[in-house]
PDB file of C-alpha atoms in Angstrom:
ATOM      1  CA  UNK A   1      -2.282  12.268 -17.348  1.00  0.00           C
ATOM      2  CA  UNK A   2      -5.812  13.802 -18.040  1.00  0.00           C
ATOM      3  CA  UNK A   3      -6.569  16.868 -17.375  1.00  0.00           C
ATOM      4  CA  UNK A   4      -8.785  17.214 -13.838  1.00  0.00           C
ATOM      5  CA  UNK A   5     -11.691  19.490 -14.267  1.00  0.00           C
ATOM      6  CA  UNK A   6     -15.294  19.789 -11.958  1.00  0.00           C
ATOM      7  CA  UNK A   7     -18.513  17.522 -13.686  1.00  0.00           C
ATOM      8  CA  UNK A   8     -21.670  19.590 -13.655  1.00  0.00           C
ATOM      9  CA  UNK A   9     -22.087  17.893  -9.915  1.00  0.00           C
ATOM     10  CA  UNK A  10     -19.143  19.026  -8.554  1.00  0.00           C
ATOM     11  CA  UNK A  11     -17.087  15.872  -9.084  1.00  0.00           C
ATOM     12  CA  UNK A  12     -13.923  16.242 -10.351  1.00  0.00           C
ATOM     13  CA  UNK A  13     -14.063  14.443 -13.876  1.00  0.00           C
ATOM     14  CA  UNK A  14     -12.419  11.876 -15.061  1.00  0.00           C
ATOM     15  CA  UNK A  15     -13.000   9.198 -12.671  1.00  0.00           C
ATOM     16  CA  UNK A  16     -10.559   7.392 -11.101  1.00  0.00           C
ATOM     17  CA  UNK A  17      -9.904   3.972 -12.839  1.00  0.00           C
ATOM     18  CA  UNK A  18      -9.076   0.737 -10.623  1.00  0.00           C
ATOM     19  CA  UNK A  19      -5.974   0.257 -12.664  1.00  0.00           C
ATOM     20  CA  UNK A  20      -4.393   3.482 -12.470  1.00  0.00           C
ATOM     21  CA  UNK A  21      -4.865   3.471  -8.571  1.00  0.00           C
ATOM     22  CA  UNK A  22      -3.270   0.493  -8.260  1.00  0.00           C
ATOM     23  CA  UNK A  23      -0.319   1.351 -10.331  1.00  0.00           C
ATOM     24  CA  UNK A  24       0.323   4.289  -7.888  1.00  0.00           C
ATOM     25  CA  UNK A  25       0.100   2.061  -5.068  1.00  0.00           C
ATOM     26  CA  UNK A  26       2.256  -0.409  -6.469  1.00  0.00           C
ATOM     27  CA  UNK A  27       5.056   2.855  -7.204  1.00  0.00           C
ATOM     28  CA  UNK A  28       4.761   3.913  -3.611  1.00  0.00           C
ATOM     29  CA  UNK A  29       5.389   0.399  -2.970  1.00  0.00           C
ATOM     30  CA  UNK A  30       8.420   0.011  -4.421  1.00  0.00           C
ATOM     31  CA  UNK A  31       9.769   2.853  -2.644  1.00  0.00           C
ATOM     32  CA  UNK A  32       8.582   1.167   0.435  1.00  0.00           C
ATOM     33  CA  UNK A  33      10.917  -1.745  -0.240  1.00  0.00           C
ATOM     34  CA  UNK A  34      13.550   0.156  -0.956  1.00  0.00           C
ATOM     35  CA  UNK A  35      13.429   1.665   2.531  1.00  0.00           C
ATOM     36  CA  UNK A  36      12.674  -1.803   4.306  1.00  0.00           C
ATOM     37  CA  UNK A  37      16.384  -2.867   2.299  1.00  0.00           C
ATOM     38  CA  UNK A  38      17.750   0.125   4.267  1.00  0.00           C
ATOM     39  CA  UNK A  39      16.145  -0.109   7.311  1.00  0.00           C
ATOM     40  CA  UNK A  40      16.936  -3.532   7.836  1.00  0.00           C
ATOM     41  CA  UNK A  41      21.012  -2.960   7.961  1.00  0.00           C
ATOM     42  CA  UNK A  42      20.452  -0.712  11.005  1.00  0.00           C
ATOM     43  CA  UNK A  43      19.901  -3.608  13.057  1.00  0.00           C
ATOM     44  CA  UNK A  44      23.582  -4.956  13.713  1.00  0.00           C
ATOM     45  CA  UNK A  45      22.510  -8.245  15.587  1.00  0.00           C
ATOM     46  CA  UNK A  46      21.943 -11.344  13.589  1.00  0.00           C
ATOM     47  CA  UNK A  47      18.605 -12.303  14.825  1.00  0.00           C
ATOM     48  CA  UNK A  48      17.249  -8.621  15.342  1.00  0.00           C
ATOM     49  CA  UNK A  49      17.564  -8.302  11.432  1.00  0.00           C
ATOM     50  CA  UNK A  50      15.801 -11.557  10.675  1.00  0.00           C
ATOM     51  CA  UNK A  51      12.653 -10.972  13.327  1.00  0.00           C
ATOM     52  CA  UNK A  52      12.722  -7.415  11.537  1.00  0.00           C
ATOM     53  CA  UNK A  53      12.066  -8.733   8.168  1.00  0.00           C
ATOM     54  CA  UNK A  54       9.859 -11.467   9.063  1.00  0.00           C
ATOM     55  CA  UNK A  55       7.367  -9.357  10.993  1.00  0.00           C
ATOM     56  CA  UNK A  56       7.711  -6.775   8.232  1.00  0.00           C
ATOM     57  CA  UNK A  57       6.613  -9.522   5.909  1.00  0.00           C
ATOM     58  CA  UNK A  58       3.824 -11.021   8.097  1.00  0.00           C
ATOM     59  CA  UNK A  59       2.434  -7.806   8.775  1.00  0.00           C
ATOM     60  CA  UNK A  60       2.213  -5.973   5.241  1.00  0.00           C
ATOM     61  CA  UNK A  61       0.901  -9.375   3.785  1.00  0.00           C
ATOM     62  CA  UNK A  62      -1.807  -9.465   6.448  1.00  0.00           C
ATOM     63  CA  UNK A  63      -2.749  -5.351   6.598  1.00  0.00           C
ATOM     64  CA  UNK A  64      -2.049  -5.450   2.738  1.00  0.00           C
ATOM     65  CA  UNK A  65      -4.239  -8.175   1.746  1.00  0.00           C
ATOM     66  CA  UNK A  66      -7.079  -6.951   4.211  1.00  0.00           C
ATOM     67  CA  UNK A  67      -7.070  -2.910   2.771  1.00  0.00           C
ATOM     68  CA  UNK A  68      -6.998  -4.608  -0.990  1.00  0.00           C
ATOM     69  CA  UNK A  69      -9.937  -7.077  -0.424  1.00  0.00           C
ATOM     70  CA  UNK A  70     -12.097  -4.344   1.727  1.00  0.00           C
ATOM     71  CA  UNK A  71     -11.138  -1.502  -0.997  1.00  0.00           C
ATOM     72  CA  UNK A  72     -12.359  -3.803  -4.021  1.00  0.00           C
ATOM     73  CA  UNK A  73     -15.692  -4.935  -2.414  1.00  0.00           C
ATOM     74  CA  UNK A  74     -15.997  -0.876  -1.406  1.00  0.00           C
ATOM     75  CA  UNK A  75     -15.064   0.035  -5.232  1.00  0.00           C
ATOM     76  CA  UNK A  76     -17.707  -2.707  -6.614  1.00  0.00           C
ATOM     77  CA  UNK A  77     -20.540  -1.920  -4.135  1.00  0.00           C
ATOM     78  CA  UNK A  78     -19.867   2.085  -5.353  1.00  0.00           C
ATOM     79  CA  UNK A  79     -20.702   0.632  -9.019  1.00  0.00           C
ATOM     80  CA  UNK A  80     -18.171   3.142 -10.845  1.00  0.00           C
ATOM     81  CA  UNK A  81     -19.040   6.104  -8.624  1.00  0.00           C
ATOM     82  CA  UNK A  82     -15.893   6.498  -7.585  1.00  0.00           C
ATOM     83  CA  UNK A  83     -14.712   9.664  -5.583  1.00  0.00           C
ATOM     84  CA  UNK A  84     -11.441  11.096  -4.446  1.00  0.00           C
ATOM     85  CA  UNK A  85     -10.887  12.954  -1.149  1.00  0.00           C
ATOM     86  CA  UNK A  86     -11.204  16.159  -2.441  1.00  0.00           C
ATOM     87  CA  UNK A  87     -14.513  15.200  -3.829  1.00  0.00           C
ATOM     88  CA  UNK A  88     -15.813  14.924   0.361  1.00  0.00           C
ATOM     89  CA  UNK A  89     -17.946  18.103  -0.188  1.00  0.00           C
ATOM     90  CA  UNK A  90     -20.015  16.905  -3.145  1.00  0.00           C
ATOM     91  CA  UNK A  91     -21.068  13.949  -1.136  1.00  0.00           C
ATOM     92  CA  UNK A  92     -25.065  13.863  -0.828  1.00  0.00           C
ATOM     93  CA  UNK A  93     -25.205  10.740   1.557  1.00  0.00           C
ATOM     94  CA  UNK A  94     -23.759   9.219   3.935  1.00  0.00           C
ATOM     95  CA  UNK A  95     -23.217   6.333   2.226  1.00  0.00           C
ATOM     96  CA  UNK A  96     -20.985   7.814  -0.308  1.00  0.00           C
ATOM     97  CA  UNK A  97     -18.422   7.859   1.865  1.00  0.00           C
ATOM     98  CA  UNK A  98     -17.912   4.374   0.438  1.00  0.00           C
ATOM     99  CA  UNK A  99     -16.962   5.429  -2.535  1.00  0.00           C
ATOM    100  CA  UNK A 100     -13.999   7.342  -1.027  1.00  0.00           C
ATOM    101  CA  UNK A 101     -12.716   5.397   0.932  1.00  0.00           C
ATOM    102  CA  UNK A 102     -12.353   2.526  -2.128  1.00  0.00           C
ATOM    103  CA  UNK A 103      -9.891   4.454  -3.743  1.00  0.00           C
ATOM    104  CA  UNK A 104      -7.646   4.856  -0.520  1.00  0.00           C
ATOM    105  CA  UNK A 105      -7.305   1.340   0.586  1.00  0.00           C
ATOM    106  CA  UNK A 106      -6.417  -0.353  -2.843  1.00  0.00           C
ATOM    107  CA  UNK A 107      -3.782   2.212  -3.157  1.00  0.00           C
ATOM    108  CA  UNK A 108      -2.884   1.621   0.554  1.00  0.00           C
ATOM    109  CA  UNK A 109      -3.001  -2.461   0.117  1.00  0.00           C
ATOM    110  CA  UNK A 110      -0.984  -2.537  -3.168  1.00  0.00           C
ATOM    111  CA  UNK A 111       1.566  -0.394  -1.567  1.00  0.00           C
ATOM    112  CA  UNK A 112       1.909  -2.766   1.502  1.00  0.00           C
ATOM    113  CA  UNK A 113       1.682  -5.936  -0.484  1.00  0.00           C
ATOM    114  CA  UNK A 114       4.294  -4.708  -3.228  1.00  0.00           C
ATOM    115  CA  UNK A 115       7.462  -4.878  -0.726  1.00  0.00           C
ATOM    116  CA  UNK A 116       6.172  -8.661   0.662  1.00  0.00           C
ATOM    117  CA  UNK A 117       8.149 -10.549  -1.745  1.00  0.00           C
ATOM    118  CA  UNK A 118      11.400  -8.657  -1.053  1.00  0.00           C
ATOM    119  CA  UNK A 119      11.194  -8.794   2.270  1.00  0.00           C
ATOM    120  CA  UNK A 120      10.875 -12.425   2.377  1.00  0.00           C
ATOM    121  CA  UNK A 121      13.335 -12.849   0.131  1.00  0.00           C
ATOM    122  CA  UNK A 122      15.986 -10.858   2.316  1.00  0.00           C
ATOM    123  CA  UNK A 123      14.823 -12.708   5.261  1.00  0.00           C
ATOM    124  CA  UNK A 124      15.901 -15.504   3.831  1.00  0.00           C
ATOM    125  CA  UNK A 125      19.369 -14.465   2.425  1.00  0.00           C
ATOM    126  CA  UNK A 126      19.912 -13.120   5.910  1.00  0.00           C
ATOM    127  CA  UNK A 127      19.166 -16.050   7.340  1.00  0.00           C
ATOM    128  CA  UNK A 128      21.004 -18.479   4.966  1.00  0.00           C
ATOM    129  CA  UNK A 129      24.011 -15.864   5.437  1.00  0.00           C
ATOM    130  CA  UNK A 130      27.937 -17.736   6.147  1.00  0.00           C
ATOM    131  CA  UNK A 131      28.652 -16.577   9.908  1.00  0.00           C
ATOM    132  CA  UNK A 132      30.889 -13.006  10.105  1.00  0.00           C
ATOM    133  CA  UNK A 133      29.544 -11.733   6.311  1.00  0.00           C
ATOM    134  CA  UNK A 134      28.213  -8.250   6.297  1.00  0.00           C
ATOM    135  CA  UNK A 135      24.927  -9.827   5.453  1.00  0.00           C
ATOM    136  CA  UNK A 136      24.887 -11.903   8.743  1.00  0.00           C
ATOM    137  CA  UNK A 137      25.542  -8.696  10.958  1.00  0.00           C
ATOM    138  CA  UNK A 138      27.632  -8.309  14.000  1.00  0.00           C
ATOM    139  CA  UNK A 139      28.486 -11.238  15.923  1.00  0.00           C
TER     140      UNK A 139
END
């Protein structure tokens, strides 16, 4: 990683790149599903488990997909002026703020979209589970 040092305007230089915010998203992401695998064996009932992962799914897709889309349009409209949050104080406008917040919500979308897949795809080994496995969950 680069070394982080203060621009002559206070910014800390280099900037952030799209790619290498997304990338740490993505890694917090997979953490994320790990702990969705876990949390989804504390429900003992059948049916609890499968609504669990099924609303997990729904609502990281949805909240994911709407931080990703809002943070790109905020990371193209700040045309490579990209901040981080410790760079709040060198703001001169208001509208910088924009370029801020773009950072956050790609990270925060790739991290919520990244544990979508497995999510759906334990919903539906739950639900395809033989009656009495320890897949299905108590009876």
């Amino acid at each position: 990683m680069a070394e982080v040092s203060r621009g002559e305007d206070g910014v800390l230089e280099p900037r952030l790149r799209l790619g290498g915010v997304a990338l740490r998203g993505a890694a917090y992401g997979v953490g994320a599903a790990v702990c969705v695998g876990g949390a989804a064996f504390v429900f003992q009932e059948h049916d609890d488990r499968v609504d669990f992962l099924e609303a997990t799914t729904f609502l990281a897709l949805l909240t994911g997909a709407v931080c990703l889309l809002t943070g790109l349009f905020f990371w193209a409209s700040s045309s490579g002026e990209v901040l981080r949050w410790r760079d709040f104080f060198t703001t001169s406008s208001p509208h910088d703020v924009v370029s801020i917040v773009a950072p956050w919500l790609v990270r925060a979308g790739t991290f919520l979209l990244v544990p979508v897949p497995f999510a759906y795809g334990l919903s539906e080994l739950v639900a395809s589970a033989t009656v009495g496995s320890w897949l299905w969950g108590g009876a």
